[in-house]
JSON list of C-alpha atoms and ligand atoms in Angstrom, two decimals:
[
{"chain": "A", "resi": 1, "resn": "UNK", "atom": "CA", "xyz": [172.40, 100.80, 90.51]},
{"chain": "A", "resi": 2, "resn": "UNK", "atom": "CA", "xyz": [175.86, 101.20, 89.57]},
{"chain": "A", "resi": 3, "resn": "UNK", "atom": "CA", "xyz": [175.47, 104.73, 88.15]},
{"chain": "A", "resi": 4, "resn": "UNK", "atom": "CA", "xyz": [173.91, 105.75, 91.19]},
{"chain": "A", "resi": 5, "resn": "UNK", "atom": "CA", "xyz": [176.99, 104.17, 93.08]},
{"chain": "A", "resi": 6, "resn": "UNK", "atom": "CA", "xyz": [179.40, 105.63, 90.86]},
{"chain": "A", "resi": 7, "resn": "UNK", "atom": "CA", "xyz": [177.94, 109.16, 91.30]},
{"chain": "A", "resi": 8, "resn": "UNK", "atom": "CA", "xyz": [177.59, 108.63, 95.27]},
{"chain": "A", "resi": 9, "resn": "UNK", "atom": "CA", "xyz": [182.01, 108.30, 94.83]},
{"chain": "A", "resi": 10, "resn": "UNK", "atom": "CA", "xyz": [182.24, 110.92, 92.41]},
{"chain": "A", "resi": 11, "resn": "UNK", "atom": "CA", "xyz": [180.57, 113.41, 95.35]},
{"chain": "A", "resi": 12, "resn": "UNK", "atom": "CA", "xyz": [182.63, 111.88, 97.98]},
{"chain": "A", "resi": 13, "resn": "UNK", "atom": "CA", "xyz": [185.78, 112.45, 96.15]},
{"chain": "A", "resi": 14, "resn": "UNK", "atom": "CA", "xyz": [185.06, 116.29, 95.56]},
{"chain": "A", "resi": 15, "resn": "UNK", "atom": "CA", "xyz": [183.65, 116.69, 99.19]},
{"chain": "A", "resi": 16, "resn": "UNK", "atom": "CA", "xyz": [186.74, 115.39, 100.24]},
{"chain": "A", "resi": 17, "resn": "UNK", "atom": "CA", "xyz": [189.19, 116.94, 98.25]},
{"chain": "A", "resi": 18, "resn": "UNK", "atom": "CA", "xyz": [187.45, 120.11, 99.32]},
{"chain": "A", "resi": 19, "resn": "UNK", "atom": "CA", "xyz": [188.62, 119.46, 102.80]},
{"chain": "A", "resi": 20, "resn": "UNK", "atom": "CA", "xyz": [191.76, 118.92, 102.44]},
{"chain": "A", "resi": 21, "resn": "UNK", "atom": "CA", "xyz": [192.19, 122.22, 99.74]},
{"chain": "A", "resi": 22, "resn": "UNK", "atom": "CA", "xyz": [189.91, 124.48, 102.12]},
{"chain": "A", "resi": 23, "resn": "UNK", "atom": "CA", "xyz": [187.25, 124.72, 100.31]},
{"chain": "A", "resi": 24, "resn": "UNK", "atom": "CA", "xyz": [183.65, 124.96, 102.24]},
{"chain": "A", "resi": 25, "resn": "UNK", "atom": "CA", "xyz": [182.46, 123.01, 99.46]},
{"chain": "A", "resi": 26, "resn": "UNK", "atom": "CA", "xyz": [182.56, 120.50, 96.87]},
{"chain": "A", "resi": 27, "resn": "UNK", "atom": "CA", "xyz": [180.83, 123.25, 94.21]},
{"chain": "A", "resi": 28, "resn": "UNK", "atom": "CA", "xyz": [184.40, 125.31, 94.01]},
{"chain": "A", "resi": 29, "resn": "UNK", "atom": "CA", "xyz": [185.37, 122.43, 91.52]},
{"chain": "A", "resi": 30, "resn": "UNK", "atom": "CA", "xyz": [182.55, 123.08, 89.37]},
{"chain": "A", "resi": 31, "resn": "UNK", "atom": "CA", "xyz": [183.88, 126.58, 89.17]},
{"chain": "A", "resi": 32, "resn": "UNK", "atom": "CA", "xyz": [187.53, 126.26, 88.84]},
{"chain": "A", "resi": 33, "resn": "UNK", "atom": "CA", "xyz": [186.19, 123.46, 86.15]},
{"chain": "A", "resi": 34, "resn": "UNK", "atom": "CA", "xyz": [184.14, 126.45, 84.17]},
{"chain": "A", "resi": 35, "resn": "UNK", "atom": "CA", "xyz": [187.18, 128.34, 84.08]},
{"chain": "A", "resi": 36, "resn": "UNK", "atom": "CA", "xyz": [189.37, 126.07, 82.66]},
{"chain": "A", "resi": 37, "resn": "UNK", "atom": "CA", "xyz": [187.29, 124.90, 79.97]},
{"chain": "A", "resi": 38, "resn": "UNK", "atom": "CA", "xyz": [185.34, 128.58, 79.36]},
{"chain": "A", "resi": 39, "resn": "UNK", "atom": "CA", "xyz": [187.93, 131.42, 80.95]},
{"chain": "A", "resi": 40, "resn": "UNK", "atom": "CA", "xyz": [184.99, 132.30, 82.96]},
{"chain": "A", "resi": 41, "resn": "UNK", "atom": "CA", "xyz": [187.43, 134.52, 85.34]},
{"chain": "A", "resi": 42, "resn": "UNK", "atom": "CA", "xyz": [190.84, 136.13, 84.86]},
{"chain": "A", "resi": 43, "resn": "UNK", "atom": "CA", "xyz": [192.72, 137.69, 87.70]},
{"chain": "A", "resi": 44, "resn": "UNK", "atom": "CA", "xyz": [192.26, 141.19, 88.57]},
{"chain": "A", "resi": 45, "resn": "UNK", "atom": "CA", "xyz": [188.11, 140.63, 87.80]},
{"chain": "A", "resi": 46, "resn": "UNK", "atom": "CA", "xyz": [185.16, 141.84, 90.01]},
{"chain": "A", "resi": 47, "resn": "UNK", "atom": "CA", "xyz": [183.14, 138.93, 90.78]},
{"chain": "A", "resi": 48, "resn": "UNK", "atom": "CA", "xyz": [179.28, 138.40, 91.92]},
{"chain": "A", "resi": 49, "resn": "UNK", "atom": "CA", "xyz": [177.75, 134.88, 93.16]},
{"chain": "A", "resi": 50, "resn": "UNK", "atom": "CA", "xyz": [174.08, 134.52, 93.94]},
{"chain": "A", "resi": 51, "resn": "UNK", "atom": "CA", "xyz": [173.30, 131.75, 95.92]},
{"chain": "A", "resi": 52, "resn": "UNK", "atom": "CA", "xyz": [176.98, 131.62, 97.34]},
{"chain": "A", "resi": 53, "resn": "UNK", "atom": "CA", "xyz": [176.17, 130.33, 100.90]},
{"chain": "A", "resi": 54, "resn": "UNK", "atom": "CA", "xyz": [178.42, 128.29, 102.26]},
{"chain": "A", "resi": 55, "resn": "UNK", "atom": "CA", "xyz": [181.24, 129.57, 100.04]},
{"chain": "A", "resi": 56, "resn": "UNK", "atom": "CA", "xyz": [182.94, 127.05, 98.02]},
{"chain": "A", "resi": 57, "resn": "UNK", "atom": "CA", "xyz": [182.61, 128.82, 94.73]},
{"chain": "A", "resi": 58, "resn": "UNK", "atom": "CA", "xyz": [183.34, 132.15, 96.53]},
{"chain": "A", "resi": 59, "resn": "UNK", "atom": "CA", "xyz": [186.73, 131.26, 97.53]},
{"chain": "A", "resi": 60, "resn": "UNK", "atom": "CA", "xyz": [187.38, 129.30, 94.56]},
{"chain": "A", "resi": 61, "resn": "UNK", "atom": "CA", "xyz": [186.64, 132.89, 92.51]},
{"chain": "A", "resi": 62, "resn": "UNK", "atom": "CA", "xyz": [188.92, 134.44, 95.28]},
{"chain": "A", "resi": 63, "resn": "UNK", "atom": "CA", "xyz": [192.07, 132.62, 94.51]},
{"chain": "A", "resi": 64, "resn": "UNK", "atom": "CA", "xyz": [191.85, 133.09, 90.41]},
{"chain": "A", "resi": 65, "resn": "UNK", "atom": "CA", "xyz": [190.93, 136.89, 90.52]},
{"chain": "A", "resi": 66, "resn": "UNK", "atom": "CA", "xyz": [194.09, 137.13, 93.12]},
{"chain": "A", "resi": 67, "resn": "UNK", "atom": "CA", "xyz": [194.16, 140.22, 95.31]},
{"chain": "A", "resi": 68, "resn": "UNK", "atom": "CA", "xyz": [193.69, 142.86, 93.04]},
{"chain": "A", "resi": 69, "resn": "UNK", "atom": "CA", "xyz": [190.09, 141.70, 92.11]},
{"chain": "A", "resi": 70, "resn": "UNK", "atom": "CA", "xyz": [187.03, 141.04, 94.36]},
{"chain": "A", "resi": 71, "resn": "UNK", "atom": "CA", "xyz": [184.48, 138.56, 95.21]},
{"chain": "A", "resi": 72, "resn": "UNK", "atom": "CA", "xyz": [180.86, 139.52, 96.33]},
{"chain": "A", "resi": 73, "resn": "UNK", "atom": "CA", "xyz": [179.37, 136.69, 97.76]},
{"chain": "A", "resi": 74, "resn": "UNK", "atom": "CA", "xyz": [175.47, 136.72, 98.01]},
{"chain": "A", "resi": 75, "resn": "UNK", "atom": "CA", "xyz": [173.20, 135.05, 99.93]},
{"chain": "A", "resi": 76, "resn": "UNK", "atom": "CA", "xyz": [170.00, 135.03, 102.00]},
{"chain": "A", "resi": 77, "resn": "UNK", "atom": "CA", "xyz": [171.50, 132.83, 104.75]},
{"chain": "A", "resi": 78, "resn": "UNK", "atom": "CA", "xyz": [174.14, 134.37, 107.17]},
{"chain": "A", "resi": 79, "resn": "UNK", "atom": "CA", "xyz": [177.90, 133.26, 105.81]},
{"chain": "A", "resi": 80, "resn": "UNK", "atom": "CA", "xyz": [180.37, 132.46, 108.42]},
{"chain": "A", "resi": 81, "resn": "UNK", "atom": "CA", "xyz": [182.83, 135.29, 108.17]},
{"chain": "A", "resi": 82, "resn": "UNK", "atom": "CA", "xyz": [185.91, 134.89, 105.42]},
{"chain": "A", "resi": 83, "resn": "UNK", "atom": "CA", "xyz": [189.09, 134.70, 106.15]},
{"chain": "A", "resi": 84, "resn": "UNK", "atom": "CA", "xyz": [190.33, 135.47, 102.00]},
{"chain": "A", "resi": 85, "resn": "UNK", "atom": "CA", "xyz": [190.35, 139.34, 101.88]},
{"chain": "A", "resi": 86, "resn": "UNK", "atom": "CA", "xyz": [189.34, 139.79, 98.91]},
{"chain": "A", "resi": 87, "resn": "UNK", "atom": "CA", "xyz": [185.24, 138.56, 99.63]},
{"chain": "A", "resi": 88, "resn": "UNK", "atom": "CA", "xyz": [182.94, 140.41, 100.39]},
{"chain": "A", "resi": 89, "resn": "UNK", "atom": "CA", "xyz": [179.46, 139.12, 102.24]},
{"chain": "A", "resi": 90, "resn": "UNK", "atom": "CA", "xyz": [176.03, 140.17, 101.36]},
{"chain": "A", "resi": 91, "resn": "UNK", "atom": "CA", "xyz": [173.03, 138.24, 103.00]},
{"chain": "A", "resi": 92, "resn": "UNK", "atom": "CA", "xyz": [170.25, 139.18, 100.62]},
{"chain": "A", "resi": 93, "resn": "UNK", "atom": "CA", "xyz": [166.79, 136.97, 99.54]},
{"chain": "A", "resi": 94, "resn": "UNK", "atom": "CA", "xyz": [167.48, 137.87, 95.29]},
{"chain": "A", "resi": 95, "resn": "UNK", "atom": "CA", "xyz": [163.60, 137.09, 95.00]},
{"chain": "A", "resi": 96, "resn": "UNK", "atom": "CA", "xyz": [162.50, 139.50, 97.78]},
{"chain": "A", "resi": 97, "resn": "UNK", "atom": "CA", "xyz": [165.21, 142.47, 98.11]},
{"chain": "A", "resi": 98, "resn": "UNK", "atom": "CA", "xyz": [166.68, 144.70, 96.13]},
{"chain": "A", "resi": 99, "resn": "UNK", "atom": "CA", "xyz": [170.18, 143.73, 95.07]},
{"chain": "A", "resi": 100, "resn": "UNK", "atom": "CA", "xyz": [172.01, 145.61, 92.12]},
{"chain": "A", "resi": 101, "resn": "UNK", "atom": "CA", "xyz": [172.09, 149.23, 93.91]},
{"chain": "A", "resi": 102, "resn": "UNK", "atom": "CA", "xyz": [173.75, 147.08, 97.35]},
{"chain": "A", "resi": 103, "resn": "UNK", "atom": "CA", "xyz": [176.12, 145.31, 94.67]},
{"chain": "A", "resi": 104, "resn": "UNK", "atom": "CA", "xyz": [177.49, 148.86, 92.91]},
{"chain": "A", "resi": 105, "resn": "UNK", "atom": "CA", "xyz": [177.63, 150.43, 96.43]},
{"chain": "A", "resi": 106, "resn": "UNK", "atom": "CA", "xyz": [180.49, 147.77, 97.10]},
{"chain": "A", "resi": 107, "resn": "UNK", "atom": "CA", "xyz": [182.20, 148.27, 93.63]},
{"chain": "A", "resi": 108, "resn": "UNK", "atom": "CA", "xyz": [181.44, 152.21, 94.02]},
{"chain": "A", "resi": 109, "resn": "UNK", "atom": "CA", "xyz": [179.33, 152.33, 91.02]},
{"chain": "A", "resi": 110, "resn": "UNK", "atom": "CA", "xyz": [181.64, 149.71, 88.33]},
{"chain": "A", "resi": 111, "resn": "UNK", "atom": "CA", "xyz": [179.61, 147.61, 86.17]},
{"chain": "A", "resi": 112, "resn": "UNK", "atom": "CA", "xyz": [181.42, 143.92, 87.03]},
{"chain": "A", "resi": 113, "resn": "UNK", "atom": "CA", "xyz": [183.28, 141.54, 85.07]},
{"chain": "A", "resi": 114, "resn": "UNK", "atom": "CA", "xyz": [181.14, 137.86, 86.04]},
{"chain": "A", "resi": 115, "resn": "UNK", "atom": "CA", "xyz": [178.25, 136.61, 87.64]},
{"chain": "A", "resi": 116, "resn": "UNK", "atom": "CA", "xyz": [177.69, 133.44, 88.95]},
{"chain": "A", "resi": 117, "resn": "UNK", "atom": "CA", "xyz": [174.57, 131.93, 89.97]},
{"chain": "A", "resi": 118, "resn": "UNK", "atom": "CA", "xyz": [174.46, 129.04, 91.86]},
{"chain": "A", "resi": 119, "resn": "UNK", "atom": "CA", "xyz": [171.01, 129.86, 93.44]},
{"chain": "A", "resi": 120, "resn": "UNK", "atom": "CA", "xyz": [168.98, 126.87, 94.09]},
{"chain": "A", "resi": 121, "resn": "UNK", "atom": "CA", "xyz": [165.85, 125.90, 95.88]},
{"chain": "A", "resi": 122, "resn": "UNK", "atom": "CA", "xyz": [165.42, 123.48, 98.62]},
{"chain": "A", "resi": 123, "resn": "UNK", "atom": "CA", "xyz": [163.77, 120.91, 96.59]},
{"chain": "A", "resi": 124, "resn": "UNK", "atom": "CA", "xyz": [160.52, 119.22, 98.19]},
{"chain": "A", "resi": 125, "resn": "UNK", "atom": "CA", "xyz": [160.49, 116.57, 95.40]},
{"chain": "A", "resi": 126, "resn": "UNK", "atom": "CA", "xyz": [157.61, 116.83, 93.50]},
{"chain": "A", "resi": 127, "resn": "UNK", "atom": "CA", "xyz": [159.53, 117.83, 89.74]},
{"chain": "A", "resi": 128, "resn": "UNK", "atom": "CA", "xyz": [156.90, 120.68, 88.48]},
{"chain": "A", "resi": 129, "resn": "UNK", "atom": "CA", "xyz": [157.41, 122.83, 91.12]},
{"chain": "A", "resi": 130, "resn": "UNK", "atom": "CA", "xyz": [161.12, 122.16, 92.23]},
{"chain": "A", "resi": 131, "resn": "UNK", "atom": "CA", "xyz": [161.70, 122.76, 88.57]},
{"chain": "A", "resi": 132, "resn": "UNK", "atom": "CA", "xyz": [159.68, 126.14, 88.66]},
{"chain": "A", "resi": 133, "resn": "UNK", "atom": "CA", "xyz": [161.28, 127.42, 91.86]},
{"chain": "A", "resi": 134, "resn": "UNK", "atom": "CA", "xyz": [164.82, 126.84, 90.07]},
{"chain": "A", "resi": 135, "resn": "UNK", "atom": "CA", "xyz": [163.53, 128.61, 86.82]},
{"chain": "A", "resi": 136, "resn": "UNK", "atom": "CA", "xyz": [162.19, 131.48, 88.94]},
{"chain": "A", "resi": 137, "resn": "UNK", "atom": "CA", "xyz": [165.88, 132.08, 90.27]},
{"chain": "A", "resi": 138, "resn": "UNK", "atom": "CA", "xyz": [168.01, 131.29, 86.82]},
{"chain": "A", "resi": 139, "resn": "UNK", "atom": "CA", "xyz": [165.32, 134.10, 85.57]},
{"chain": "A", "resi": 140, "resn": "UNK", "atom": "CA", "xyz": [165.92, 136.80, 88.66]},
{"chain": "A", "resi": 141, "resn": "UNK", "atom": "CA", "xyz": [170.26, 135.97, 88.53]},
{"chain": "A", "resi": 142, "resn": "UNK", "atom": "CA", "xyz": [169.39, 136.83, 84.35]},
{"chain": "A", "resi": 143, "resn": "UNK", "atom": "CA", "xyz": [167.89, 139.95, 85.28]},
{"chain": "A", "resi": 144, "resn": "UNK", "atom": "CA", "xyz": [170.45, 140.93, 87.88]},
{"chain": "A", "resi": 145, "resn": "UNK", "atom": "CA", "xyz": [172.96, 140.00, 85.27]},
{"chain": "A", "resi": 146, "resn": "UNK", "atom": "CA", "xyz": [171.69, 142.60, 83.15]},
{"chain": "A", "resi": 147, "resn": "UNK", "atom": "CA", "xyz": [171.51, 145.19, 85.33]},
{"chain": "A", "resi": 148, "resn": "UNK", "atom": "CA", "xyz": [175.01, 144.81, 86.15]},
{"chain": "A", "resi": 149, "resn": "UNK", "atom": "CA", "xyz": [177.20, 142.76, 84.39]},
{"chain": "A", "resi": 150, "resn": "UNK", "atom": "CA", "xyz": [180.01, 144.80, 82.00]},
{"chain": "A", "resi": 151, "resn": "UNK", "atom": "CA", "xyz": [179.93, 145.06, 78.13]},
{"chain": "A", "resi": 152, "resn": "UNK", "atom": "CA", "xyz": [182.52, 141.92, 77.25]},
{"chain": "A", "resi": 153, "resn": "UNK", "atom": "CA", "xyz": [181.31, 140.12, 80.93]},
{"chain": "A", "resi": 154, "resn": "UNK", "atom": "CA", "xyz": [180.42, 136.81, 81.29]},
{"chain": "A", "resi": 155, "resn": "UNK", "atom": "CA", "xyz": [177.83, 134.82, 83.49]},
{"chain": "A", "resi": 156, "resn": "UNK", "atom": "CA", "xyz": [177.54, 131.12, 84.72]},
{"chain": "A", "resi": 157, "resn": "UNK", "atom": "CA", "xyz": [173.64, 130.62, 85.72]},
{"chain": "A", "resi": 158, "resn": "UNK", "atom": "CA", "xyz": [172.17, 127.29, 87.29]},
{"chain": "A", "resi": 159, "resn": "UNK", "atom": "CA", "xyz": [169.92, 125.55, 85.26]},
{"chain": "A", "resi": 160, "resn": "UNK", "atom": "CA", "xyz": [167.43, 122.44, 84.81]},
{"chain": "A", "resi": 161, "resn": "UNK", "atom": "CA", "xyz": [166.68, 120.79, 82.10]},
{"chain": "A", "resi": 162, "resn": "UNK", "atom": "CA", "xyz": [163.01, 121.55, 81.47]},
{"chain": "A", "resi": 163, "resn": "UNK", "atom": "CA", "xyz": [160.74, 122.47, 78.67]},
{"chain": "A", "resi": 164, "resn": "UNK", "atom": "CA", "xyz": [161.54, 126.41, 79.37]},
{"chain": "A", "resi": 165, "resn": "UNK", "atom": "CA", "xyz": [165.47, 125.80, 79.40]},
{"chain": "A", "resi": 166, "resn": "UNK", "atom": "CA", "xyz": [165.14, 126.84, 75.49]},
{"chain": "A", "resi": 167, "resn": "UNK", "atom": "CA", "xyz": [163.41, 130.12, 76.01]},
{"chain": "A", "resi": 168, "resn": "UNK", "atom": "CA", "xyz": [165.95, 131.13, 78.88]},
{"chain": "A", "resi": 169, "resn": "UNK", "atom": "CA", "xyz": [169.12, 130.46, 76.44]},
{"chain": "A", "resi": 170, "resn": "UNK", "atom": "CA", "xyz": [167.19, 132.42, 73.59]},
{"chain": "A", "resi": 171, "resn": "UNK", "atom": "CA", "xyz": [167.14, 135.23, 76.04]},
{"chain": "A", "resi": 172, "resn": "UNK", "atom": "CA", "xyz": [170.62, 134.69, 77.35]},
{"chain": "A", "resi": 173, "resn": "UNK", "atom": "CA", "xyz": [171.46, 134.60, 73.72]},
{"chain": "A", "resi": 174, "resn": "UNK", "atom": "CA", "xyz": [170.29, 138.08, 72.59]},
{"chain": "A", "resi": 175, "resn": "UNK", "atom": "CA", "xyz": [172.79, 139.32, 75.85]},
{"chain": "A", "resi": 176, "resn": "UNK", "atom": "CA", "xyz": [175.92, 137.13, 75.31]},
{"chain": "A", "resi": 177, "resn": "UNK", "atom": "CA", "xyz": [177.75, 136.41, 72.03]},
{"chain": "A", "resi": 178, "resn": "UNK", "atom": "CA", "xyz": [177.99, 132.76, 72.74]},
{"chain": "A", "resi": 179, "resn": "UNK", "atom": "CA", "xyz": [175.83, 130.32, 74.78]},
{"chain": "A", "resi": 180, "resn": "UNK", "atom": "CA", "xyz": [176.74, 127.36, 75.89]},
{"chain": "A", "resi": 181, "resn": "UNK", "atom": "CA", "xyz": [175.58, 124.48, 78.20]},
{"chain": "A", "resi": 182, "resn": "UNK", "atom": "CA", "xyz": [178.07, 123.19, 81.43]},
{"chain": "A", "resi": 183, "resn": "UNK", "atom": "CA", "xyz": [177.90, 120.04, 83.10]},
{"chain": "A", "resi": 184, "resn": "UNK", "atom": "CA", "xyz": [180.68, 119.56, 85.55]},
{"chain": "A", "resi": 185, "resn": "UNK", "atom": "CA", "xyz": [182.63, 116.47, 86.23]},
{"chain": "A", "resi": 186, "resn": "UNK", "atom": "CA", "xyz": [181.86, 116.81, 89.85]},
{"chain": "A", "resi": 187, "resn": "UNK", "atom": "CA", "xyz": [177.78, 116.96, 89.22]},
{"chain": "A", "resi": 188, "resn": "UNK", "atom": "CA", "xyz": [175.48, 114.05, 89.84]},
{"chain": "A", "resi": 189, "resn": "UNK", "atom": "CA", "xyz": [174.76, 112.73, 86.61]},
{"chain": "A", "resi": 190, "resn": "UNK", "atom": "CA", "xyz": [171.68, 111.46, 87.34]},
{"chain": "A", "resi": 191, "resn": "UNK", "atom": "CA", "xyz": [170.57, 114.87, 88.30]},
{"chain": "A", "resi": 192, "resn": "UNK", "atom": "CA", "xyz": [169.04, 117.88, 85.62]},
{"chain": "A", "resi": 193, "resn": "UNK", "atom": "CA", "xyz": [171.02, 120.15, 87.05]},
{"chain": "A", "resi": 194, "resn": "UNK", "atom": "CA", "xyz": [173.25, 122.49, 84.36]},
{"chain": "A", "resi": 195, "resn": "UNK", "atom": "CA", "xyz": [174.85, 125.74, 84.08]},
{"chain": "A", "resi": 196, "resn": "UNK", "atom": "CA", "xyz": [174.30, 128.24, 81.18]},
{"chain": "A", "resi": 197, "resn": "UNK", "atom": "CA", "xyz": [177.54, 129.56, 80.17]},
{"chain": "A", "resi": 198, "resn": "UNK", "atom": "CA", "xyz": [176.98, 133.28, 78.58]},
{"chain": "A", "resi": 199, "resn": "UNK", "atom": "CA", "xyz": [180.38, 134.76, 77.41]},
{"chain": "A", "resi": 200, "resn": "UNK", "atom": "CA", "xyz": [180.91, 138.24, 76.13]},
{"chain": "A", "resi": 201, "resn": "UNK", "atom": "CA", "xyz": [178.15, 140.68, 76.48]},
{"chain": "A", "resi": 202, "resn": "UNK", "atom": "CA", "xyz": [176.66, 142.38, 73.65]},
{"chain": "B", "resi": 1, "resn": "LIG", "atom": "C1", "xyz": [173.72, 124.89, 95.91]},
{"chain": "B", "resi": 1, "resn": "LIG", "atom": "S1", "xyz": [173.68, 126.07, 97.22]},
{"chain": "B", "resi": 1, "resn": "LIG", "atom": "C2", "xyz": [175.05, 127.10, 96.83]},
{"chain": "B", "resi": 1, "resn": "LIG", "atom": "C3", "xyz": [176.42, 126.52, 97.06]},
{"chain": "B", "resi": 1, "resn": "LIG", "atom": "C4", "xyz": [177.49, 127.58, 96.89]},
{"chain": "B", "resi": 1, "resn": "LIG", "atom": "N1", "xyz": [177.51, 128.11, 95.54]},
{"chain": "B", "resi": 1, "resn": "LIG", "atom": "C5", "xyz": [178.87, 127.12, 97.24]},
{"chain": "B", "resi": 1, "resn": "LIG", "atom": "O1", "xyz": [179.77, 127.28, 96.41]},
{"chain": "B", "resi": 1, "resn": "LIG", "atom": "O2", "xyz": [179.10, 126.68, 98.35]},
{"chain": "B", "resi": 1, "resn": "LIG", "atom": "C6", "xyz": [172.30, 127.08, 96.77]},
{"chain": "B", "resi": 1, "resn": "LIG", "atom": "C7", "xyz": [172.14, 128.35, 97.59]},
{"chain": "B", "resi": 1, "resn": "LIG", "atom": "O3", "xyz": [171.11, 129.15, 97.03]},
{"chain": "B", "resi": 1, "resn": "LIG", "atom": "C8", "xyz": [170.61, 129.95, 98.08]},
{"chain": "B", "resi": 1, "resn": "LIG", "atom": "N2", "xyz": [169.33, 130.57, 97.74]},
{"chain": "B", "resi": 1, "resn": "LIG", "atom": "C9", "xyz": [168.17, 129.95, 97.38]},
{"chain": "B", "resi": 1, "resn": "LIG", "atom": "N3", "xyz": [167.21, 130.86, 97.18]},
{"chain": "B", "resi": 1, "resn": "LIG", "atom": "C10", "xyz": [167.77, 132.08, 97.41]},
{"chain": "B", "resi": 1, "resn": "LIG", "atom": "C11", "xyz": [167.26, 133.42, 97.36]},
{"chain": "B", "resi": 1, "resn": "LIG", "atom": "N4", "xyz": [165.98, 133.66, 97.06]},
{"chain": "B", "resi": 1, "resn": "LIG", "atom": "N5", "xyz": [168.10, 134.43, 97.65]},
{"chain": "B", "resi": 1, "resn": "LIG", "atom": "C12", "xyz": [169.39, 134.18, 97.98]},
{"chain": "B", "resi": 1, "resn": "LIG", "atom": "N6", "xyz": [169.93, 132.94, 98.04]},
{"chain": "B", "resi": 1, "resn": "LIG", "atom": "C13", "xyz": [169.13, 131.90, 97.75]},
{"chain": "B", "resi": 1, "resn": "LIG", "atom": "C14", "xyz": [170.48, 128.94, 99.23]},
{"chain": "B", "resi": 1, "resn": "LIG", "atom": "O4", "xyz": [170.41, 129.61, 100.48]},
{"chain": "B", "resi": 1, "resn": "LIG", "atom": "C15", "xyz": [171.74, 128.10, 99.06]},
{"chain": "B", "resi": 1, "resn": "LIG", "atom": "O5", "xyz": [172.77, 128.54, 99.92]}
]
């Protein structure tokens, strides 16, 4: 199928360009992507990712906050350590530990400026429940999110495309003053996988 083929290129160009720009993965192009086309992040910011593990995102948030903001990477596997000061590791399971009060211990009590959540499942194929197990963590990174993220703050959640997508935007919608949907360049696009783009806290 040639869209399959021309996604299977698409990925192999990103992984590869990752390697050769540092990156630990190909998903630090979907966030340098989100703030070009949304401002996402500004230098100077405090940053959060859920589901951050291996990194690629982290460091990619790293290099536009520059070193007078910070990066909290989050994860429930263990990260190889960073070599960019300004990260910070946390291996946490969002669905089974507690999470803001670790999160403001770093930032000694600041609200932040973004979260990301690129939280995932590991997908077993069958669609109801791979698509449940993703919903489950967009709905947990919402409800860290508002437990933490600044008045004016912004969030990137991931996403599927599923009958309770609507429901999760009307709630990110009475939190953020505009709402949008994200698919990268660099996603598969014969995937359901989006981001939910909330910008400016109410
Ligand atoms: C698509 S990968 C993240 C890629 C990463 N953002 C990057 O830039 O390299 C999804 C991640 O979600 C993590 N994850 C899934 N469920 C989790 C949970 N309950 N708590 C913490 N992390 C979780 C997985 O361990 C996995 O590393």
């Amino acid at each position: 199928m040639p869209g399959r083929w021309l996604a299977e290129a698409r990925r192999d160009y990103y992984r590869r360009r990752a390697r050769e720009e540092g990156f630990r993965s190909r998903a630090a192009y979907k966030l340098l992507e989100a703030v070009e086309r949304f401002r996402l992040i500004r230098r100077g910011d405090i940053v959060v990712e859920l589901g951050a593990w291996p990194g690629g995102m982290s460091q990619a948030a790293s290099r536009v906050v520059g070193p007078q903001g910070l990066v909290i990477a989050v994860d429930r596997r263990e990260f190889r350590s960073f070599e960019e000061s300004n990260i910070v590791a946390l291996q946490l399971d969002i669905l089974e530990d507690e999470v803001i009060d670790p999160i403001l211990d770093i930032t000694g009590g600041k609200m932040v400026d973004v979260l990301v959540s690129d939280a995932s499942p590991r997908f077993i194929g069958v669609r109801d429940v791979d698509v449940a197990r993703q919903i489950e963590l967009t709905l947990r990174s919402m409800e860290i999110a508002e437990g933490i993220v600044r008045r004016g703050g912004n969030v990137m959640l991931k996403a599927f495309e599923c009958e309770d997508l609507r429901e999760v935007e009307a709630r990110l919608r009475e939190m953020f003053g505009k709402v949008r949907r994200f698919i990268p360049r660099s996603s598969r696009k014969t995937s359901s996988e989006l981001y939910l783009i909330g910008l400016g806290r109410l």
